[in-house]
Coordinates of C-alpha atoms in Angstrom, one line a residue:
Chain A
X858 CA -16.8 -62.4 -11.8
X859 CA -18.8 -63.4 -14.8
X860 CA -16.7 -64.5 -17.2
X861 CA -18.4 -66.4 -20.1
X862 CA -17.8 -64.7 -23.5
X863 CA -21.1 -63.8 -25.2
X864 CA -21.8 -62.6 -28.5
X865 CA -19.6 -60.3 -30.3
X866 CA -21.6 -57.2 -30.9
X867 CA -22.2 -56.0 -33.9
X868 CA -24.2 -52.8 -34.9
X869 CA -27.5 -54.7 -36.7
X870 CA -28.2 -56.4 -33.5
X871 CA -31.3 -56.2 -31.8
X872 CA -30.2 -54.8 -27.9
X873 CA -33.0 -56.5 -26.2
X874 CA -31.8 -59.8 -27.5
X875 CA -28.3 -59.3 -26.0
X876 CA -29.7 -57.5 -23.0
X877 CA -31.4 -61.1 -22.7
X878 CA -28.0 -62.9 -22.8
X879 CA -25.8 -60.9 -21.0
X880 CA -28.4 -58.8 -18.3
X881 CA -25.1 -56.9 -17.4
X882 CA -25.6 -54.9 -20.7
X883 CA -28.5 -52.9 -18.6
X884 CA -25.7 -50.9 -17.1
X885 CA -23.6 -50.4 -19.9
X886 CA -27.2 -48.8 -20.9
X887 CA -27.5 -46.8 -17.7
X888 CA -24.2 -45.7 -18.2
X889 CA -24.8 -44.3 -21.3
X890 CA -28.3 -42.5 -20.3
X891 CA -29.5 -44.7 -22.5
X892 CA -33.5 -45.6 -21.2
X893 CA -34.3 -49.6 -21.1
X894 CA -37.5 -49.6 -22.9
X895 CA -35.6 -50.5 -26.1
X896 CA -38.1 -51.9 -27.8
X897 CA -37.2 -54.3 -31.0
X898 CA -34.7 -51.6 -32.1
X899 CA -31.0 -52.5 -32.7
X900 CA -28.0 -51.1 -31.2
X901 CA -27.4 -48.6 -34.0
X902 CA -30.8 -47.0 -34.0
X903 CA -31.1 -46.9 -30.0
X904 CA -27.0 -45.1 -30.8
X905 CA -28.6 -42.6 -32.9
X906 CA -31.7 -41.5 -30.7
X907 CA -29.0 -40.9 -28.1
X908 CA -27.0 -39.0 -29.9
X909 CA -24.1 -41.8 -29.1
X910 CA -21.4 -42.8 -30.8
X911 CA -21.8 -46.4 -32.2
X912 CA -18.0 -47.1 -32.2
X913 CA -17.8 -46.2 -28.8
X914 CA -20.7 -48.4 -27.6
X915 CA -19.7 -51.1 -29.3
X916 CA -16.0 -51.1 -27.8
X917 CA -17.6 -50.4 -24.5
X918 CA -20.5 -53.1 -24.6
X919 CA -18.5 -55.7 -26.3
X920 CA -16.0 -55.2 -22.6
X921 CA -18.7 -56.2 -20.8
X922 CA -19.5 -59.2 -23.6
X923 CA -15.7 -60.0 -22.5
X924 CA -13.9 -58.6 -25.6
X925 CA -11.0 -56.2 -25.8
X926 CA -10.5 -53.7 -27.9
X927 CA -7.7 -53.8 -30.3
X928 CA -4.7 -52.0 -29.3
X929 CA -5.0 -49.2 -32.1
X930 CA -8.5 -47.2 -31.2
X931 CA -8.9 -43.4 -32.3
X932 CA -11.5 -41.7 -30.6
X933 CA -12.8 -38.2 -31.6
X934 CA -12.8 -35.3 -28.9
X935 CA -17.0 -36.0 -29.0
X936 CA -16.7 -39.5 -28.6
X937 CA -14.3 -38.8 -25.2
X938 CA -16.6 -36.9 -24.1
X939 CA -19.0 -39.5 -23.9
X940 CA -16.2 -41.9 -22.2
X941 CA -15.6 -39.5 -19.5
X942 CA -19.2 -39.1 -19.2
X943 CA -20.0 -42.5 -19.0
X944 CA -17.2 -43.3 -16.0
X945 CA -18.9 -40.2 -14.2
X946 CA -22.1 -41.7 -14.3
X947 CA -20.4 -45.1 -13.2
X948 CA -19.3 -43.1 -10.2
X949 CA -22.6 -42.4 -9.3
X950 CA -23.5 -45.5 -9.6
X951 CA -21.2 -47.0 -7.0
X952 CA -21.6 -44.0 -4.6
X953 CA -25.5 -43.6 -5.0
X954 CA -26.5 -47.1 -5.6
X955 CA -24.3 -50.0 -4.9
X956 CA -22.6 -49.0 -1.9
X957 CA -25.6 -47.9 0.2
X958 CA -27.0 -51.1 -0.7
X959 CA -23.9 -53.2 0.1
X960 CA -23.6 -51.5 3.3
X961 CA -27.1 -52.0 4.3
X962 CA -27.2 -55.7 3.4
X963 CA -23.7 -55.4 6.2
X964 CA -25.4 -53.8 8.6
X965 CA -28.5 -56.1 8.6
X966 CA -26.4 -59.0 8.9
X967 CA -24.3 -57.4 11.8
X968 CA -28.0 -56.9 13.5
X969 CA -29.0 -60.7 13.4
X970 CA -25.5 -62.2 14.5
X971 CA -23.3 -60.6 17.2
X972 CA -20.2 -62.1 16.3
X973 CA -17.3 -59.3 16.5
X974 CA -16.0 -60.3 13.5
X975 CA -18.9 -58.9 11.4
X976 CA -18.6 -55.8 13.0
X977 CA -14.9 -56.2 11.5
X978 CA -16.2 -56.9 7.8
X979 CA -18.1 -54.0 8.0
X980 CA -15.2 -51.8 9.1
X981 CA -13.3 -53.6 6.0
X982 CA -15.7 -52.8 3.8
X983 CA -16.0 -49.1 4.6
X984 CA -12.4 -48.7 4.6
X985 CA -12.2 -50.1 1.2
X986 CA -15.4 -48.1 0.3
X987 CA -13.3 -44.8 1.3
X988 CA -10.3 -45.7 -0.7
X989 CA -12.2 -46.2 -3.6
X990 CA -14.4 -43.0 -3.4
X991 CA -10.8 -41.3 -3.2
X992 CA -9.8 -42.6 -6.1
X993 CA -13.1 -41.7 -7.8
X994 CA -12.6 -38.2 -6.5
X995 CA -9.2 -38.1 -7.7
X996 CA -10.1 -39.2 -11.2
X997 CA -13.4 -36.3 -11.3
X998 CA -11.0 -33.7 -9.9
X999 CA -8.1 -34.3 -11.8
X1000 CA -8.2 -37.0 -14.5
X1001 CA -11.3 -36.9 -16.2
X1002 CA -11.0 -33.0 -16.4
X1003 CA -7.4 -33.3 -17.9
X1004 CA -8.6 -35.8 -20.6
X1005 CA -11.4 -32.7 -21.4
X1006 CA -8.8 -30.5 -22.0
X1007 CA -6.5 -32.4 -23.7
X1008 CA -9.3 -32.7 -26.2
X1009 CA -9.4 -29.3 -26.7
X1010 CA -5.9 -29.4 -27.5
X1011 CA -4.9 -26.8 -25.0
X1012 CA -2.5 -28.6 -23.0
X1013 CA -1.1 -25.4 -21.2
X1014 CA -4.1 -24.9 -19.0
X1015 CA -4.8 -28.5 -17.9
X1016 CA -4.4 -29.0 -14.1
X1017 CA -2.0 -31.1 -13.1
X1018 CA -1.6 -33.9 -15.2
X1019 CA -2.5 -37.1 -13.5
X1020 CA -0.5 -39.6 -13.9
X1021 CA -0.9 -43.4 -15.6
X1022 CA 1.0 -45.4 -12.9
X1023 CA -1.0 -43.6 -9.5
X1024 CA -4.2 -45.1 -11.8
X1025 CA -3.3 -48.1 -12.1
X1026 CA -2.0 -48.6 -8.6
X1027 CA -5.6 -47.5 -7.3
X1028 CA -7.0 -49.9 -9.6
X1029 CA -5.1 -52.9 -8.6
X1030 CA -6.2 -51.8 -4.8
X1031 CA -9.8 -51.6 -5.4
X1032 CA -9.5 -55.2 -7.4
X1033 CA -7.5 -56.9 -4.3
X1034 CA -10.1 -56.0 -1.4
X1035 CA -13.2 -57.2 -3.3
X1036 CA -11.2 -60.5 -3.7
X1037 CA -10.3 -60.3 -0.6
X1038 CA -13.7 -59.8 1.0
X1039 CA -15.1 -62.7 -1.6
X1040 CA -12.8 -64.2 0.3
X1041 CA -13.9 -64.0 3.3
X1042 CA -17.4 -64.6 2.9
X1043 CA -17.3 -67.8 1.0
X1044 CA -14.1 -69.4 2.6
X1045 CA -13.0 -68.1 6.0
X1046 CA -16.2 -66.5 7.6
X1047 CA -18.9 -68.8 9.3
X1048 CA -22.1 -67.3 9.8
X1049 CA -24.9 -69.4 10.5
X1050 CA -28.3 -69.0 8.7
X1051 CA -29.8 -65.9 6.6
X1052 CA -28.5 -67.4 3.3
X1053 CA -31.1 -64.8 1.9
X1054 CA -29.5 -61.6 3.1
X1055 CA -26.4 -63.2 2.4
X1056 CA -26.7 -64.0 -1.2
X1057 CA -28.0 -60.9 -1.9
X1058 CA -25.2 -59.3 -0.2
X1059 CA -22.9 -61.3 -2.7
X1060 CA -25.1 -60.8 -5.6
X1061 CA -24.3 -57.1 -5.3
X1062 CA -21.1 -58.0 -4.6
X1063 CA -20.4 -59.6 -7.6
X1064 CA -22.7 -56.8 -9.7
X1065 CA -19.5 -54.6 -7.8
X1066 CA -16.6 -56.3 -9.4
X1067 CA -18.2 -57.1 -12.7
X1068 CA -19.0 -53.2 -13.1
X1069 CA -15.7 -52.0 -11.7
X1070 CA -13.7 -54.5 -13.8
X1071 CA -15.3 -53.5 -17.0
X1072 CA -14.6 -49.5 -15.9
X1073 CA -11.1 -50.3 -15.3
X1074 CA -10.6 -51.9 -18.6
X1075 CA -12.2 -48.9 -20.0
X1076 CA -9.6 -47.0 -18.4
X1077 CA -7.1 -49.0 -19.1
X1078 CA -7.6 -49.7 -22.7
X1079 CA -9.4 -47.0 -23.8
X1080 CA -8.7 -43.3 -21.6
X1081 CA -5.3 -43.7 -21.1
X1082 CA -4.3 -44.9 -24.5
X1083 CA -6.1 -41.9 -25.9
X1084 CA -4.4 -39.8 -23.6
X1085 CA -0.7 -40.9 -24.8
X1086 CA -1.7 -40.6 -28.5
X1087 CA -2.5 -37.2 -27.7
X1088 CA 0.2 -35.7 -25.7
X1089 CA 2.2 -37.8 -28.4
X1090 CA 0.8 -35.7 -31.2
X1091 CA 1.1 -32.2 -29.6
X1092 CA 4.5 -32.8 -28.9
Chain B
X883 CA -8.9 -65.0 -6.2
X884 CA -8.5 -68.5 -6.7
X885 CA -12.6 -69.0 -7.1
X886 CA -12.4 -67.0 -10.1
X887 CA -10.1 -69.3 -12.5
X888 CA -12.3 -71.9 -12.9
X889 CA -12.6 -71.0 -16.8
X890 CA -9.5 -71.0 -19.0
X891 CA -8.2 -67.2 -20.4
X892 CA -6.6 -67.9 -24.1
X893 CA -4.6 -65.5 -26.1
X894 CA -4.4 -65.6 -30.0
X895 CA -2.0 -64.2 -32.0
X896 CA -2.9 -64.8 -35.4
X897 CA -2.9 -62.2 -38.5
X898 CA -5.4 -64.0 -40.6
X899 CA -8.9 -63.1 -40.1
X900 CA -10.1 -66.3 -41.2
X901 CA -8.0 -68.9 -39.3
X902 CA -8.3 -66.9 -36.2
X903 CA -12.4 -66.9 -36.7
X904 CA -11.6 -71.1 -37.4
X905 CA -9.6 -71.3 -34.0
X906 CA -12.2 -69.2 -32.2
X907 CA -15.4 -71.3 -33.2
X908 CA -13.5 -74.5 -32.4
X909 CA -12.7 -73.5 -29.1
X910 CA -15.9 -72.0 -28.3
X911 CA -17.6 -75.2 -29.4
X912 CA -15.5 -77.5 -28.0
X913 CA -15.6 -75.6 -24.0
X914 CA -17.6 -73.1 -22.7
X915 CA -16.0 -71.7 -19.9
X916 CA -13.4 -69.6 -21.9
X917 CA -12.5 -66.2 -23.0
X918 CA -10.5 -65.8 -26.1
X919 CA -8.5 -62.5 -26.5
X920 CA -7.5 -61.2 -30.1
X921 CA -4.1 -60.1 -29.9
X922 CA -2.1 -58.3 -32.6
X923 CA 1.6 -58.5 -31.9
X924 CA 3.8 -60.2 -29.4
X925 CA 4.8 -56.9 -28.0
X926 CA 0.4 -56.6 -27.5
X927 CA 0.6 -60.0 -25.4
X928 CA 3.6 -58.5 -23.7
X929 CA 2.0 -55.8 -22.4
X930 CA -1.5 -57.0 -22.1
X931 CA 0.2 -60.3 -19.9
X932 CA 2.0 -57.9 -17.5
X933 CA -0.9 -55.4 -16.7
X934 CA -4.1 -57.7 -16.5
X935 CA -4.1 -61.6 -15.1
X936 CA -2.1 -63.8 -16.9
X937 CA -3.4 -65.8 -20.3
X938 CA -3.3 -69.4 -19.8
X939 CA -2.7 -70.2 -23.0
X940 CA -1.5 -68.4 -25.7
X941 CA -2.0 -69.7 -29.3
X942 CA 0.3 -68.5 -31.9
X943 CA 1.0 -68.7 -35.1
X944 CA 4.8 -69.2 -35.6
X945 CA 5.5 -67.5 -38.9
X946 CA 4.3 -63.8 -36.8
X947 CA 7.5 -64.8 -34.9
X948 CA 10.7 -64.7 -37.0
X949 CA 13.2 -63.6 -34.9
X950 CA 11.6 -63.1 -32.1
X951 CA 13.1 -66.0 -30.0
X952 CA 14.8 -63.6 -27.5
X953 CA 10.8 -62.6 -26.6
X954 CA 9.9 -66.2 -26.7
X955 CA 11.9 -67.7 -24.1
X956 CA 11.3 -64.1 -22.0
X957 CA 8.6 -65.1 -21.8
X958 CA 8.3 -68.7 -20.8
X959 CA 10.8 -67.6 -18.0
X960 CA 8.5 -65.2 -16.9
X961 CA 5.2 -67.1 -17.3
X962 CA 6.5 -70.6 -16.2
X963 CA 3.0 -71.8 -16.1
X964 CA 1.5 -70.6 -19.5
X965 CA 0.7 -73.4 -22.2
X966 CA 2.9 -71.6 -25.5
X967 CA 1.3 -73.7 -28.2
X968 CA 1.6 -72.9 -32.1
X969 CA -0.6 -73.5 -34.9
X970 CA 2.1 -73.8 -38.6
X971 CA 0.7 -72.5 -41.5
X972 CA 4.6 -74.1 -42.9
X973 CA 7.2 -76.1 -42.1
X974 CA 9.0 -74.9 -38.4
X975 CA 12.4 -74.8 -37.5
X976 CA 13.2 -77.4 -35.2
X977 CA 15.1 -74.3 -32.7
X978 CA 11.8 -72.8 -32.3
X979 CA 9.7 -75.9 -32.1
X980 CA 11.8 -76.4 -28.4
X981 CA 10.3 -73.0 -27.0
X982 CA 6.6 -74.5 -27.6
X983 CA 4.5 -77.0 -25.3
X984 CA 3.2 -78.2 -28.5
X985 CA 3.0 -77.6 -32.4
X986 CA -0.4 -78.1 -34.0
X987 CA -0.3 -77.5 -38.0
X988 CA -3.3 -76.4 -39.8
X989 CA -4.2 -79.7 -41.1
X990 CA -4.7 -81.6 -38.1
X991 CA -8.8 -82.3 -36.7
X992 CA -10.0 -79.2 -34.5
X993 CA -10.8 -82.6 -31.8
X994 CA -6.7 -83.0 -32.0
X995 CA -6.4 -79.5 -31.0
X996 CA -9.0 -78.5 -28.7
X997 CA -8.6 -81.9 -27.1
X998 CA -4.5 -81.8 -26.9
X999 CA -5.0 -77.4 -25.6
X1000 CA -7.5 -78.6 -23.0
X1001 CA -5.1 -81.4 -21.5
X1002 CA -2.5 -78.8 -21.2
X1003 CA -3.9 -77.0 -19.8
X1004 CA -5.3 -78.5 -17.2
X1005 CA -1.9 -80.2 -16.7
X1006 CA -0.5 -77.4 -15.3
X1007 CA -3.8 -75.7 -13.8
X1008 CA -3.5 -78.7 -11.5
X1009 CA 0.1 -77.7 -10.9
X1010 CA -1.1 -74.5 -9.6
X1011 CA -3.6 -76.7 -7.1
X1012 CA -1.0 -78.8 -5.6
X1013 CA -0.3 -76.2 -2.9
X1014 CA -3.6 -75.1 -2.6
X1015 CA -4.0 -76.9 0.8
X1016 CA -5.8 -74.1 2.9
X1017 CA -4.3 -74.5 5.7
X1018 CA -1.3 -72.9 7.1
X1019 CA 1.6 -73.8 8.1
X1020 CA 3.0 -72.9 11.9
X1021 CA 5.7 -71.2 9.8
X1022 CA 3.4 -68.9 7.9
X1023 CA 1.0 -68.0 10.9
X1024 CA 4.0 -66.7 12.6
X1025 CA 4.3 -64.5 9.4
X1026 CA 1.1 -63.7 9.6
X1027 CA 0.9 -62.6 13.2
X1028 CA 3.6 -60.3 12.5
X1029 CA 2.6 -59.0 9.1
X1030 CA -0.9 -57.9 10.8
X1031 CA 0.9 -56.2 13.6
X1032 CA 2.3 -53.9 10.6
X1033 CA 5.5 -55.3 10.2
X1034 CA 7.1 -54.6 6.7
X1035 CA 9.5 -57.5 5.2
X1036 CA 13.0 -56.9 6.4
X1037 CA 11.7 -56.3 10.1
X1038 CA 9.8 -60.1 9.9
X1039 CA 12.6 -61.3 8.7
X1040 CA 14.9 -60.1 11.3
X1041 CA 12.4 -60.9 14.1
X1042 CA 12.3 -64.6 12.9
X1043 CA 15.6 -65.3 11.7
X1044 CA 15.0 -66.0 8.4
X1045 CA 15.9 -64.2 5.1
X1046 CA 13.5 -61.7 3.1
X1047 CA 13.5 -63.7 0.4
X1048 CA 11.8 -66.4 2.4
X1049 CA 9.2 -63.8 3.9
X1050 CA 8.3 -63.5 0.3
X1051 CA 7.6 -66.7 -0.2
X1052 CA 5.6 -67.2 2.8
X1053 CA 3.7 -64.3 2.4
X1054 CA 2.9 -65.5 -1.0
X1055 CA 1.9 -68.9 0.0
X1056 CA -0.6 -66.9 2.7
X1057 CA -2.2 -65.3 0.0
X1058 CA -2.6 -68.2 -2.2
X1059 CA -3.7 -70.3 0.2
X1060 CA -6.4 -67.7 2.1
X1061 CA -7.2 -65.8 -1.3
X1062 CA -6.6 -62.9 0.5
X1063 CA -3.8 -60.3 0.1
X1064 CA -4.5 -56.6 1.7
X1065 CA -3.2 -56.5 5.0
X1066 CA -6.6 -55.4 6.7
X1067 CA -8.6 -58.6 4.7
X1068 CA -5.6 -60.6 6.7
X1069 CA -6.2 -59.5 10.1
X1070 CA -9.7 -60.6 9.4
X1071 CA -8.8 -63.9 8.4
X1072 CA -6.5 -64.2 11.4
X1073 CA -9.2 -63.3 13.9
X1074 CA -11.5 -65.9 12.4
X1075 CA -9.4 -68.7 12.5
X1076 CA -8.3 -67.3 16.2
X1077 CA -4.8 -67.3 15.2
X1078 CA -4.9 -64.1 16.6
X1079 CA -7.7 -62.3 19.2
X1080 CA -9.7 -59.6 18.7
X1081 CA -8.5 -57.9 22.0
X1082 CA -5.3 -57.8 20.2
X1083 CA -6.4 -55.1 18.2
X1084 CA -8.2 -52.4 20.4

């Protein structure tokens, strides 16, 4: 997992010359719907022409610069709007994008060597794929809309409130297999040859857990907080 | 995920703005491979140290801690191997100075600091490596034959002999030493290093 701080962003900023530092910043602007042809503009305009909330991208771009937000965030019923939007499109980013990709690099590398035990990776890695798709499905189903409607303020006809503790359980799951099958590739598993395949295989891997860190600590720090205040204040 | 801490996580808990920017610059200038977290309160770092990995260092400043001693040595119990250093803005009671590794005041070179930080924290980072010897023992493959057959705890422990509290350990050692800790990255592991076969498992 990348873990070098990078610059602190700050509104003036010109996004192309963070996107240069930290390339990672390209899917905070996916995310976001935000297109990649930003120009020389800085992060405030490029907010603006998207109608986004600069608070909010600076909180959530400065997670994946490897800052935390203080403890004490308010966010308007707009501005969670966007967050829940932004984890959606995250969503379709693993399901769409990453895993097919992951899975195919798998494959591939199951086709050149016979060893049984990539067959077993593979079965790992769709097993762990599943889990996490559950979860996602769990939070789009459940979560997500329940944070909508707690924005509305009308508690009374949110579905089933989801609860804090079954999120952060999933969340620790989904952090221990990609360790694990790190793991496994770089310590335990010999394959010979096709370093190619296989370091784009871990490339992707590591695109993975940098992505799905940063939407945890989104979760985390920002979703669930904002939850709490808000039950808090209705009572 | 072992291969992961090669850069050093330090936690700040400093209320003024401009000392904290001093004691982030110096750090940042004097190694690159760390992450600096801003933390408010004690209670913050309590909470922030349970949920996410732990800090390696935390850097506080002592006079954000009166009467907090109860928290302080909580915590060092619970954190055995995080470096609790403090940086005085004022003369510290010699009580408190025992719950720190060290006590920096503000007057002493940022080399003195960063320099002094870095040692200790390698100091115990190498701790941490001491065991890291990948192999496993006889004992702990016998764990891990069983623990991949599904086993939970108490049943390992009564199969073996031994107490729970020692399938705890091994199973933590396992971890440590593979990097891996779901039960399915495990069987994987085991099949690889033929500690179990394949044909067990069809």
């Amino acid at each position: 997992m990348q873990h070098i701080q990078n610059t602190k962003i700050k509104g003036g900023m010109k996004m192309l010359e963070l996107i240069e530092e930290n390339q990672f910043l390209l899917l905070a602007l996916q995310h976001f719907g935000i297109d990649f042809a930003v120009g020389d503009k800085s992060v405030v305009q490029i907010c603006a022409e998207n109608s986004i909330s600069e608070n909010l991208f600076l909180i959530v771009a400065n997670l994946y610069n490897g800052y935390r937000p203080k403890s004490t965030l308010s966010f308007s019923s707009e501005e969670i709007r966007q967050i829940v939007s932004f984890l959606k499109n995250n969503h379709d980013y693993y399901r769409n994008d990453k895993y097919p990709e992951i899975s195919s690099y798998i494959r591939q590398l199951q086709e050149n060597h016979s060893e049984e035990i990539i067959f077993l990776l593979e079965k790992f890695f769709n097993e762990y794929f599943n889990e996490v798709m559950d979860h996602f499905a769990y939070e789009d189903n459940v979560a997500f809309p329940y944070f909508l409607k707690l924005t509305n303020k009308s508690k009374d006809d949110a579905p089933s409130p989801y609860s804090a503790h079954e999120y952060l359980d999933h969340h620790s799951d989904i952090r221990i297999a990609l360790g694990d099958l790190k793991s496994l590739l770089f310590k335990h598993i010999n394959i010979n040859g096709d370093p190619g395949l296989r370091r784009k295989l871990l490339f992707s891997l590591f695109e993975l857990e940098f992505d799905l860190h940063v939407h945890s600590l989104i979760e985390e720090n920002i979703l669930i907080p904002v939850g709490y205040n808000i039950e808090r204040s209705m009572g | 995920m072992m291969m992961n801490r090669h850069k050093y996580a330090i936690a700040v808990i400093e209320p003024s703005p401009i000392i904290f920017e001093g004691i982030y610059k110096a750090f940042h200038e004097s190694e690159s491979r760390i992450v600096i977290t801003e933390i408010e309160s004690i209670d913050e770092f309590i909470r922030q140290a349970d949920e996410q990995n732990p800090f390696d260092m935390v850097i506080i400043n002592p006079s954000v801690l009166p009467n907090r001693t109860k928290e302080i040595k909580k915590i060092r119990k619970t954190y055995p191997k995080l470096v609790f250093v403090g940086i005085a803005v004022s003369l510290v009671d010699n009580e408190l100075l025992s719950l720190y590794n060290e006590m920096f005041s503000i007057y002493d070179s940022i080399e003195h600091i960063t320099q002094r930080c870095r040692k200790l924290m390698k100091d115990y980072s190498s701790e941490n490596k001491s065991n890291d010897n990948e192999n496993l023992s006889k004992r702990e493959e016998e764990v891990l034959k069983l623990l991949i057959k599904g086993m939970v705890n108490k049943e390992i422990a009564q199969t073996l002999g031994i107490s729970t509290h020692t399938v705890i350990s091994h199973r933590k050692n396992i971890s440590n030493k593979t990097g891996i800790r779901s039960q399915s990255g495990l069987t994987i592991y085991a099949i690889s290093k033929k500690i179990v076969s394949i044909t067990d498992f069809d």
